[in-house]
C-alpha cells in the first residue's frame, strides 16, 4: 500500500480490514505530499488480504507493522486497534487454510470477507461489490485548477514542481 492509495481512498476487492486514523508521520517522509506540508486528513483506509501475503513465501501470513506498505503509508494503518484486527484476520485466515488443507494464498477470500462482514470489520457488501475506477470529467478537473494555482502562488507547490520538473 502506498500513500497515494490512501489519499485516493482506493478500494480493494479483497478488503479484510478498514482503518480510520490520522496520518502521524514518524521520521523523514519520502512523499512529496508530506514534504510540502499537505498532511492527509483522517481517512477510512481499506487493507487488502494480499498485504498479509509476502511475495515468494508460501504458508505464512505477515501481520502487524510488517504488512506490505510504504513508510509513508504505514502511519495511518499502524494504530493498535487496526493491528489487532489485522492479527485476528491473519489468525482466522490461517485457521481457514489449515481446515481446508491449503495455503493462505488459496483460501476463499470471499468467504473470509463474509465472516468479517458479519463481525462488522469490513463493509457488508465487501464479498459482492463491484469496483470500478473513478473517472473525473474535464469540468471537475477544471474546478480544481484555481485551488492548485492559489497554493502555487503561496509557495506551497514549489517542492512538487522541483520533484516533478513542472
mmCIF file with all atom_site columns, N, CA and C in Angstrom, residues 15 19-20 30 63 73 85 87 100 105 113 132 142 148-149 152:
data_model
loop_
_atom_site.group_PDB
_atom_site.id
_atom_site.type_symbol
_atom_site.label_atom_id
_atom_site.label_alt_id
_atom_site.label_comp_id
_atom_site.label_asym_id
_atom_site.label_entity_id
_atom_site.label_seq_id
_atom_site.pdbx_PDB_ins_code
_atom_site.Cartn_x
_atom_site.Cartn_y
_atom_site.Cartn_z
_atom_site.occupancy
_atom_site.B_iso_or_equiv
_atom_site.pdbx_formal_charge
_atom_site.auth_seq_id
_atom_site.auth_comp_id
_atom_site.auth_asym_id
_atom_site.auth_atom_id
_atom_site.pdbx_PDB_model_num
ATOM 1  N N  . UNK A 1 15  ? -10.623 -6.683  0.368   1.00 0.00 ? 15  UNK A N  1
ATOM 2  C CA . UNK A 1 15  ? -10.547 -5.945  1.627   1.00 0.00 ? 15  UNK A CA 1
ATOM 3  C C  . UNK A 1 15  ? -10.823 -6.872  2.813   1.00 0.00 ? 15  UNK A C  1
ATOM 4  N N  . UNK A 1 19  ? -9.312  0.698   8.334   1.00 0.00 ? 19  UNK A N  1
ATOM 5  C CA . UNK A 1 19  ? -8.632  1.510   9.336   1.00 0.00 ? 19  UNK A CA 1
ATOM 6  C C  . UNK A 1 19  ? -9.227  2.910   9.316   1.00 0.00 ? 19  UNK A C  1
ATOM 7  N N  . UNK A 1 20  ? -9.145  3.608   10.436  1.00 0.00 ? 20  UNK A N  1
ATOM 8  C CA . UNK A 1 20  ? -9.509  5.019   10.472  1.00 0.00 ? 20  UNK A CA 1
ATOM 9  C C  . UNK A 1 20  ? -8.533  5.714   11.397  1.00 0.00 ? 20  UNK A C  1
ATOM 10 N N  . UNK A 1 30  ? 9.299   10.256  2.523   1.00 0.00 ? 30  UNK A N  1
ATOM 11 C CA . UNK A 1 30  ? 9.759   10.208  1.144   1.00 0.00 ? 30  UNK A CA 1
ATOM 12 C C  . UNK A 1 30  ? 8.717   10.721  0.178   1.00 0.00 ? 30  UNK A C  1
ATOM 13 N N  . UNK A 1 63  ? 1.593   -10.001 9.705   1.00 0.00 ? 63  UNK A N  1
ATOM 14 C CA . UNK A 1 63  ? 0.652   -9.040  10.282  1.00 0.00 ? 63  UNK A CA 1
ATOM 15 C C  . UNK A 1 63  ? 1.425   -7.990  11.072  1.00 0.00 ? 63  UNK A C  1
ATOM 16 N N  . UNK A 1 73  ? 2.872   5.237   3.979   1.00 0.00 ? 73  UNK A N  1
ATOM 17 C CA . UNK A 1 73  ? 1.505   4.718   4.148   1.00 0.00 ? 73  UNK A CA 1
ATOM 18 C C  . UNK A 1 73  ? 1.295   4.162   5.552   1.00 0.00 ? 73  UNK A C  1
ATOM 19 N N  . UNK A 1 85  ? -6.947  -5.992  14.826  1.00 0.00 ? 85  UNK A N  1
ATOM 20 C CA . UNK A 1 85  ? -7.908  -6.551  13.870  1.00 0.00 ? 85  UNK A CA 1
ATOM 21 C C  . UNK A 1 85  ? -7.196  -7.308  12.757  1.00 0.00 ? 85  UNK A C  1
ATOM 22 N N  . UNK A 1 87  ? -4.341  -8.815  12.999  1.00 0.00 ? 87  UNK A N  1
ATOM 23 C CA . UNK A 1 87  ? -3.872  -10.065 13.603  1.00 0.00 ? 87  UNK A CA 1
ATOM 24 C C  . UNK A 1 87  ? -4.992  -11.084 13.669  1.00 0.00 ? 87  UNK A C  1
ATOM 25 N N  . UNK A 1 100 ? -8.936  -26.326 5.579   1.00 0.00 ? 100 UNK A N  1
ATOM 26 C CA . UNK A 1 100 ? -9.133  -26.720 4.179   1.00 0.00 ? 100 UNK A CA 1
ATOM 27 C C  . UNK A 1 100 ? -7.934  -27.492 3.633   1.00 0.00 ? 100 UNK A C  1
ATOM 28 N N  . UNK A 1 105 ? -2.702  -18.408 0.544   1.00 0.00 ? 105 UNK A N  1
ATOM 29 C CA . UNK A 1 105 ? -2.973  -17.780 -0.751  1.00 0.00 ? 105 UNK A CA 1
ATOM 30 C C  . UNK A 1 105 ? -4.171  -18.400 -1.469  1.00 0.00 ? 105 UNK A C  1
ATOM 31 N N  . UNK A 1 113 ? -14.249 -12.715 3.796   1.00 0.00 ? 113 UNK A N  1
ATOM 32 C CA . UNK A 1 113 ? -14.880 -11.395 3.849   1.00 0.00 ? 113 UNK A CA 1
ATOM 33 C C  . UNK A 1 113 ? -16.294 -11.474 4.417   1.00 0.00 ? 113 UNK A C  1
ATOM 34 N N  . UNK A 1 132 ? -15.078 -0.101  -9.636  1.00 0.00 ? 132 UNK A N  1
ATOM 35 C CA . UNK A 1 132 ? -14.757 0.488   -10.939 1.00 0.00 ? 132 UNK A CA 1
ATOM 36 C C  . UNK A 1 132 ? -13.910 1.726   -10.693 1.00 0.00 ? 132 UNK A C  1
ATOM 37 N N  . UNK A 1 142 ? -11.144 21.040  -14.048 1.00 0.00 ? 142 UNK A N  1
ATOM 38 C CA . UNK A 1 142 ? -11.012 22.489  -14.181 1.00 0.00 ? 142 UNK A CA 1
ATOM 39 C C  . UNK A 1 142 ? -11.395 23.204  -12.894 1.00 0.00 ? 142 UNK A C  1
ATOM 40 N N  . UNK A 1 148 ? -5.251  24.833  -6.969  1.00 0.00 ? 148 UNK A N  1
ATOM 41 C CA . UNK A 1 148 ? -3.844  24.487  -7.170  1.00 0.00 ? 148 UNK A CA 1
ATOM 42 C C  . UNK A 1 148 ? -3.026  25.735  -7.494  1.00 0.00 ? 148 UNK A C  1
ATOM 43 N N  . UNK A 1 149 ? -3.582  26.623  -8.291  1.00 0.00 ? 149 UNK A N  1
ATOM 44 C CA . UNK A 1 149 ? -2.856  27.866  -8.622  1.00 0.00 ? 149 UNK A CA 1
ATOM 45 C C  . UNK A 1 149 ? -2.675  28.737  -7.376  1.00 0.00 ? 149 UNK A C  1
ATOM 46 N N  . UNK A 1 152 ? 0.066   27.345  -5.376  1.00 0.00 ? 152 UNK A N  1
ATOM 47 C CA . UNK A 1 152 ? 1.335   27.614  -6.034  1.00 0.00 ? 152 UNK A CA 1
ATOM 48 C C  . UNK A 1 152 ? 1.773   29.067  -5.792  1.00 0.00 ? 152 UNK A C  1
#
